[in-house]
Coordinates of C-alpha atoms and ligand atoms in Angstrom, one line a residue:
M976 CA -102.5 12.4 -17.1
N977 CA -99.2 14.4 -17.9
D978 CA -100.5 17.3 -17.5
H979 CA -101.9 16.4 -14.0
L980 CA -98.6 15.1 -13.4
R981 CA -96.8 18.7 -14.2
R982 CA -99.4 20.6 -12.3
L983 CA -98.9 18.3 -9.2
T984 CA -95.1 18.8 -9.5
L985 CA -95.3 22.4 -9.7
L986 CA -97.8 22.6 -7.0
L987 CA -95.4 20.6 -4.8
T988 CA -92.5 22.6 -5.8
A989 CA -94.2 25.9 -4.8
L990 CA -95.1 24.4 -1.7
F991 CA -91.8 23.2 -1.0
C992 CA -90.3 26.5 -1.5
L993 CA -93.1 27.9 0.7
L994 CA -92.2 25.7 3.5
A995 CA -88.5 26.3 3.2
G996 CA -89.0 30.1 2.9
I997 CA -91.1 29.8 6.3
T998 CA -88.5 27.7 7.6
T999 CA -85.6 30.2 6.9
A1000 CA -87.5 33.0 7.7
Q1001 CA -87.7 31.4 11.3
P1002 CA -86.0 33.4 14.1
E1003 CA -83.3 31.6 15.6
P1004 CA -84.5 29.6 18.5
T1005 CA -83.7 30.9 21.8
R1006 CA -81.0 29.1 23.8
P1007 CA -82.2 25.5 24.2
E1008 CA -82.1 24.2 27.6
P1009 CA -79.4 21.6 28.0
A1010 CA -81.2 18.4 27.8
P1011 CA -80.0 16.0 30.4
P1012 CA -78.0 13.2 28.7
S1013 CA -80.4 10.2 28.7
T1014 CA -77.6 7.8 30.3
H1015 CA -78.2 5.0 32.6
A1016 CA -77.3 7.2 35.9
Y1017 CA -79.5 9.9 34.8
R1018 CA -82.4 7.7 34.2
I1019 CA -81.6 6.2 37.4
N1020 CA -81.3 9.2 39.3
Q1021 CA -84.5 10.3 37.7
S1022 CA -86.3 7.0 39.5
L1023 CA -84.7 8.1 42.6
G1024 CA -87.3 10.8 42.7
R1025 CA -88.5 11.8 45.9
G1026 CA -86.7 9.8 48.8
I1027 CA -86.3 9.3 52.5
N1028 CA -83.3 8.7 54.8
F1029 CA -83.7 5.6 57.2
G1030 CA -81.3 7.9 59.5
N1031 CA -80.5 7.1 63.3
T1032 CA -80.9 3.3 62.4
L1033 CA -78.0 1.5 60.9
D1034 CA -75.6 4.5 61.4
A1035 CA -75.9 4.5 65.1
P1036 CA -72.5 3.7 66.9
S1037 CA -73.8 0.4 67.8
L1038 CA -77.1 -1.1 66.9
G1039 CA -79.9 0.5 68.7
A1040 CA -77.8 3.0 70.3
W1041 CA -79.8 5.9 69.1
G1042 CA -83.3 4.2 70.1
L1043 CA -84.5 3.1 66.8
D1044 CA -83.6 -0.2 65.1
Y1045 CA -84.0 -0.9 61.4
H1046 CA -87.3 -2.5 60.6
P1047 CA -89.3 -3.7 57.7
W1048 CA -92.1 -1.5 58.8
M1049 CA -89.9 1.5 57.8
F1050 CA -90.3 0.6 54.1
D1051 CA -94.1 0.3 54.8
V1052 CA -94.2 3.9 56.2
A1053 CA -92.3 5.2 53.4
Q1054 CA -94.0 3.5 50.5
R1055 CA -97.6 4.4 52.1
A1056 CA -96.3 8.4 52.4
G1057 CA -95.3 8.0 48.8
F1058 CA -91.7 8.1 48.9
D1059 CA -89.9 7.0 45.7
S1060 CA -86.6 5.6 47.2
V1061 CA -84.8 5.1 50.4
R1062 CA -81.1 6.1 51.2
L1063 CA -79.9 3.8 53.9
P1064 CA -77.1 5.1 55.9
V1065 CA -74.8 2.3 57.6
R1066 CA -71.8 2.6 59.8
W1067 CA -69.8 -0.1 58.5
S1068 CA -66.9 0.8 60.3
A1069 CA -68.7 -0.3 63.5
H1070 CA -68.9 -3.8 62.1
A1071 CA -65.6 -4.3 60.3
D1072 CA -62.6 -5.6 62.2
E1073 CA -59.8 -3.4 62.9
H1074 CA -57.2 -5.4 61.1
R1075 CA -57.0 -6.8 57.5
P1076 CA -58.6 -8.1 55.8
Y1077 CA -61.1 -6.0 57.9
R1078 CA -63.8 -8.6 57.6
V1079 CA -67.4 -7.3 57.8
S1080 CA -69.5 -8.9 60.5
P1081 CA -72.3 -11.2 59.1
A1082 CA -74.6 -9.6 61.7
I1083 CA -74.5 -6.1 59.7
F1084 CA -74.7 -7.9 56.5
K1085 CA -77.8 -9.7 57.4
L1086 CA -79.6 -6.6 58.2
V1087 CA -78.6 -5.0 55.0
D1088 CA -79.6 -8.2 52.9
D1089 CA -83.1 -7.9 54.7
A1090 CA -83.5 -4.1 53.9
I1091 CA -82.2 -4.6 50.3
R1092 CA -84.9 -7.7 50.0
E1093 CA -87.7 -5.6 51.4
A1094 CA -86.7 -2.9 48.9
R1095 CA -86.5 -5.1 45.9
R1096 CA -90.0 -6.7 46.6
R1097 CA -91.5 -3.3 46.5
G1098 CA -89.6 -2.1 43.6
M1099 CA -88.2 0.9 45.7
P1100 CA -84.4 1.6 44.7
V1101 CA -81.9 2.1 47.8
V1102 CA -78.9 4.3 48.0
L1103 CA -76.5 2.3 50.5
N1104 CA -73.8 4.4 51.8
T1105 CA -70.8 4.3 54.2
H1106 CA -72.3 6.7 57.0
H1107 CA -70.4 8.2 60.1
Y1108 CA -66.8 6.8 59.3
D1109 CA -65.4 9.2 61.9
E1110 CA -62.1 7.6 62.0
I1111 CA -61.2 8.3 58.5
F1112 CA -61.9 12.0 58.9
E1113 CA -59.4 12.3 61.9
D1114 CA -56.6 10.0 60.3
P1115 CA -57.2 8.9 56.6
A1116 CA -53.6 7.3 56.2
A1117 CA -54.6 4.5 58.5
H1118 CA -58.1 4.1 57.1
E1119 CA -58.3 4.3 53.5
D1120 CA -57.2 0.6 53.0
R1121 CA -60.0 -0.4 55.4
L1122 CA -62.4 1.7 53.5
V1123 CA -61.3 0.2 50.2
S1124 CA -62.0 -3.3 51.7
I1125 CA -65.2 -2.6 53.1
W1126 CA -66.2 -1.5 49.8
Q1127 CA -64.8 -4.7 48.3
Q1128 CA -66.8 -6.9 50.4
V1129 CA -70.2 -4.9 50.0
A1130 CA -69.8 -4.4 46.5
A1131 CA -69.0 -8.4 46.0
R1132 CA -72.4 -9.3 48.0
Y1133 CA -74.9 -6.9 46.3
R1134 CA -73.3 -7.3 42.7
S1135 CA -76.3 -9.4 41.5
V1136 CA -79.1 -6.5 42.6
P1137 CA -80.0 -4.7 39.4
D1138 CA -78.6 -1.3 39.1
E1139 CA -82.2 0.2 38.9
L1140 CA -82.7 -0.9 42.5
L1141 CA -79.2 -0.3 44.1
V1142 CA -77.0 2.5 43.9
F1143 CA -73.5 2.7 46.2
E1144 CA -72.8 5.9 47.9
L1145 CA -69.0 5.8 48.7
L1146 CA -68.9 7.8 51.8
N1147 CA -70.7 10.4 53.8
E1148 CA -69.6 13.7 54.3
P1149 CA -65.8 13.7 54.0
H1150 CA -64.4 16.6 56.0
N1151 CA -61.4 17.5 58.4
E1152 CA -58.3 15.5 57.6
L1153 CA -60.1 13.9 54.8
T1154 CA -59.8 17.4 52.8
P1155 CA -61.3 17.7 49.5
E1156 CA -57.7 17.2 48.0
R1157 CA -57.3 13.7 49.6
W1158 CA -60.8 12.7 48.9
N1159 CA -60.1 13.4 45.4
E1160 CA -56.8 10.9 45.5
L1161 CA -59.0 8.2 47.3
L1162 CA -62.0 8.2 44.8
P1163 CA -60.6 6.6 41.9
R1164 CA -59.5 3.8 43.9
L1165 CA -62.9 3.4 45.5
V1166 CA -64.7 3.6 42.0
E1167 CA -62.2 1.0 40.7
T1168 CA -63.1 -1.5 43.8
V1169 CA -66.7 -1.2 43.1
R1170 CA -66.5 -1.4 39.3
K1171 CA -64.5 -5.3 39.5
Q1172 CA -68.1 -6.7 40.2
N1173 CA -70.3 -3.8 39.3
P1174 CA -69.4 -2.9 35.8
T1175 CA -72.5 -0.3 35.7
R1176 CA -73.8 0.2 39.1
P1177 CA -74.7 3.8 39.8
V1178 CA -71.8 5.2 42.0
M1179 CA -72.8 8.3 44.2
I1180 CA -70.0 10.7 45.2
G1181 CA -70.3 13.9 47.3
P1182 CA -67.8 16.8 47.6
G1183 CA -65.7 17.3 50.4
N1184 CA -66.4 19.7 53.3
Y1185 CA -69.6 17.6 54.6
N1186 CA -71.0 17.2 51.0
S1187 CA -71.4 20.9 50.7
I1188 CA -72.2 22.9 47.7
A1189 CA -69.7 25.3 48.2
A1190 CA -66.9 22.3 48.1
L1191 CA -68.3 21.2 44.5
D1192 CA -65.6 23.3 42.5
K1193 CA -62.8 21.1 44.3
L1194 CA -64.5 17.9 43.5
E1195 CA -62.4 16.0 40.9
L1196 CA -64.7 13.2 39.2
P1197 CA -63.0 10.3 38.4
S1198 CA -63.6 9.1 34.6
D1199 CA -66.6 6.8 34.9
D1200 CA -69.9 7.0 33.0
H1201 CA -72.2 5.9 35.8
L1202 CA -71.7 8.4 38.5
I1203 CA -74.2 10.7 40.4
V1204 CA -73.2 13.5 42.7
S1205 CA -74.8 14.0 45.7
V1206 CA -74.9 17.1 47.9
H1207 CA -76.4 18.0 51.3
F1208 CA -78.0 21.3 52.4
Y1209 CA -78.8 22.2 55.8
N1210 CA -78.8 26.2 55.3
P1211 CA -79.3 28.3 57.3
F1212 CA -77.4 26.1 59.6
E1213 CA -78.5 28.3 62.5
F1214 CA -82.3 27.8 61.7
T1215 CA -82.1 23.9 60.8
H1216 CA -79.7 23.0 63.6
Q1217 CA -81.4 25.1 66.5
G1218 CA -81.1 23.2 69.6
A1219 CA -79.2 20.3 68.0
E1220 CA -77.1 18.4 70.9
W1221 CA -74.8 16.8 68.8
V1222 CA -73.7 20.4 67.6
G1223 CA -72.9 21.7 71.3
P1224 CA -74.2 24.5 73.4
R1225 CA -74.0 27.0 71.1
S1226 CA -77.1 25.7 69.1
N1227 CA -79.3 26.7 72.1
D1228 CA -78.7 30.1 71.4
W1229 CA -80.3 29.7 68.1
L1230 CA -83.5 28.8 69.6
G1231 CA -86.3 30.4 68.2
R1232 CA -85.0 31.2 64.6
E1233 CA -87.7 31.3 62.4
W1234 CA -87.6 30.8 58.4
T1235 CA -90.4 33.0 57.2
G1236 CA -89.8 32.4 53.3
S1237 CA -89.2 36.1 52.8
D1238 CA -87.8 37.3 49.3
D1239 CA -84.1 37.3 50.8
E1240 CA -84.4 34.0 52.6
R1241 CA -85.8 32.3 49.3
A1242 CA -83.1 34.1 47.1
E1243 CA -80.5 32.5 49.4
L1244 CA -81.6 29.2 48.9
R1245 CA -82.0 29.6 45.0
K1246 CA -78.4 31.0 44.9
S1247 CA -77.0 27.8 46.3
F1248 CA -78.9 25.2 44.2
E1249 CA -78.7 27.2 40.7
R1250 CA -74.8 27.1 41.5
A1251 CA -75.0 23.2 42.3
A1252 CA -77.1 22.6 39.0
A1253 CA -75.0 24.6 36.8
W1254 CA -71.9 22.8 38.1
A1255 CA -73.7 19.5 37.4
V1256 CA -74.7 20.5 33.7
E1257 CA -71.3 21.8 33.1
K1258 CA -69.7 18.3 34.3
G1259 CA -72.7 16.2 32.7
V1260 CA -73.5 14.4 35.9
P1261 CA -76.9 14.1 37.5
L1262 CA -77.5 15.6 40.7
N1263 CA -79.1 14.1 44.1
V1264 CA -79.6 16.0 47.6
G1265 CA -79.0 13.3 49.5
E1266 CA -79.7 15.0 52.8
F1267 CA -81.9 18.3 53.8
G1268 CA -84.1 18.6 56.8
A1269 CA -85.0 21.1 59.9
Y1270 CA -84.6 19.6 63.3
S1271 CA -87.9 19.3 65.4
K1272 CA -86.5 22.3 67.9
A1273 CA -87.5 24.9 65.0
D1274 CA -91.2 25.7 65.0
T1275 CA -93.2 23.5 62.6
A1276 CA -94.5 26.0 60.3
S1277 CA -91.0 27.3 59.7
R1278 CA -89.7 24.1 58.9
A1279 CA -92.6 23.2 56.8
R1280 CA -91.8 26.2 54.7
W1281 CA -88.2 26.0 54.4
T1282 CA -88.7 21.7 53.3
R1283 CA -90.8 22.7 50.7
A1284 CA -89.0 25.4 49.7
V1285 CA -86.1 23.2 49.3
R1286 CA -88.1 20.2 47.6
D1287 CA -89.4 22.9 44.9
L1288 CA -85.6 23.7 43.9
C1289 CA -84.6 20.6 43.8
E1290 CA -87.6 19.3 41.4
E1291 CA -87.4 22.7 39.5
L1292 CA -83.8 21.9 38.9
G1293 CA -84.2 18.1 38.2
M1294 CA -82.6 16.8 41.2
S1295 CA -83.5 13.7 43.1
W1296 CA -83.7 14.1 46.9
H1297 CA -83.8 12.3 50.2
Y1298 CA -85.2 14.3 53.1
W1299 CA -83.2 13.8 56.6
E1300 CA -85.2 11.5 57.9
L1301 CA -88.0 9.3 58.6
A1302 CA -88.7 8.6 62.4
A1303 CA -86.0 10.5 64.6
G1304 CA -85.4 13.9 65.4
F1305 CA -86.2 15.6 61.8
G1306 CA -88.9 12.9 61.4
V1307 CA -91.8 12.8 59.1
W1308 CA -93.1 9.9 61.1
N1309 CA -93.7 9.6 64.8
P1310 CA -93.0 6.0 65.9
S1311 CA -94.6 6.4 69.5
Q1312 CA -97.9 8.0 68.2
Q1313 CA -97.7 5.9 65.1
R1314 CA -98.7 8.8 62.8
F1315 CA -97.2 11.4 60.4
N1316 CA -95.8 14.8 61.0
E1317 CA -98.4 15.9 58.5
E1318 CA -97.2 19.5 58.0
I1319 CA -93.6 17.9 57.1
K1320 CA -95.3 15.1 55.1
Q1321 CA -97.1 17.7 53.0
A1322 CA -94.2 20.0 52.5
L1323 CA -92.2 17.2 51.0
L1324 CA -94.9 15.0 49.3
G1325 CA -98.2 17.2 49.2
E1326 CA -99.4 18.8 45.8
G1327 CA -101.3 21.7 47.1
P1328 CA -99.7 24.8 48.9
L1329 CA -98.9 24.6 52.4
P1330 CA -101.9 25.0 54.9
D1331 CA -101.6 28.9 56.2
S1332 CA -99.2 28.9 58.8
P1333 CA -100.3 30.6 62.2
P1334 CA -99.4 34.3 62.6
S1335 CA -96.1 34.7 64.8
P1336 CA -96.5 36.2 68.1
A1337 CA -95.7 39.9 66.9
E1338 CA -98.4 39.7 64.2
A1339 CA -101.2 38.2 66.4
P1340 CA -103.8 40.7 67.6
Ligands
BGC248 C1 -75.9 12.9 60.4 C2 -76.8 12.8 61.4 C3 -77.3 14.3 61.6 C4 -77.7 15.1 60.4 C5 -77.9 16.3 60.8 C6 -76.2 13.4 59.1 O1 -75.4 13.5 58.2 O2 -75.5 11.4 60.1 O3 -76.4 12.2 62.5 O4 -78.4 14.3 62.4 O5 -76.5 14.8 59.6 O6 -76.9 16.8 61.3

């Protein structure tokens, strides 16, 4: 028995030395991919996944002004298509008093209540933002208190919605007089306001200059554990905004611009997205692409190629995304014909390759 024990010990020692030798002889592992910290905000950002903007509804200058009302059917369509989450742009500034205490109207709250109820019923997370606060971009000093007050009211009203189902996005596309520097100064006030009643709510923040990737370097994040950073992407602008009425007559000169998916075109996109991803890893925050899309005046095959290329980059680099938008000029759904724009839907949500695009007139026999 003793012998057996000794032999077993010797065997085990030999085995241990062998394994230790193998282990130490292993080459140095190659640099590991930085694993995303498994925080609340990363987890929730991941669950936003593939999302859709309900654009041109509650963000219009007045309700219905852009021909589309918010309606629960939008959730049906979004869910049927296979989107994971919704970004709900709201022009709160058009529905709040001009004077202190800047009371938000019960009518807009009722609509947003309905949308959030609808989303909760389906377990679809919503990103609720402040959209088109045009006045603050011209005169921040006159409007910053009003924005803080709007967030006080919104944050109080929705404080009991689970963090998993509601993200607050502080302000869409700061620009003009709301410079990156001024935005950095306002941010801690806004985050503090939300935190009073929403201690762990994920809060989304975008950089200045229309949430552009190029402005990320100027963004100073307030110290807070539950932030998600969101950027918007519409490059090349002359392609995505060709014929866009709101850009002005120069956009007509861009009509006919294609996006062929050449190596150079793809490399341009990759450069931007990798820059954003590197910034986010360095800062330790999850990243969302809250808007991207190409207007319907571009040819459909180019739109589909560009849309798929952007989606692929977001997914490769671990970013959640929201396509701009569901049912208007960029729409994935055609409300008058009650059908999906299949090419765009496939580009966004399809698994297989895009169907071959028809040859351009120059290539046609
Ligand atoms: C604006 C929309 C516009 C889109 C593309 C959004 O941020 O709110 O009105 O259609 O960008 O330009």
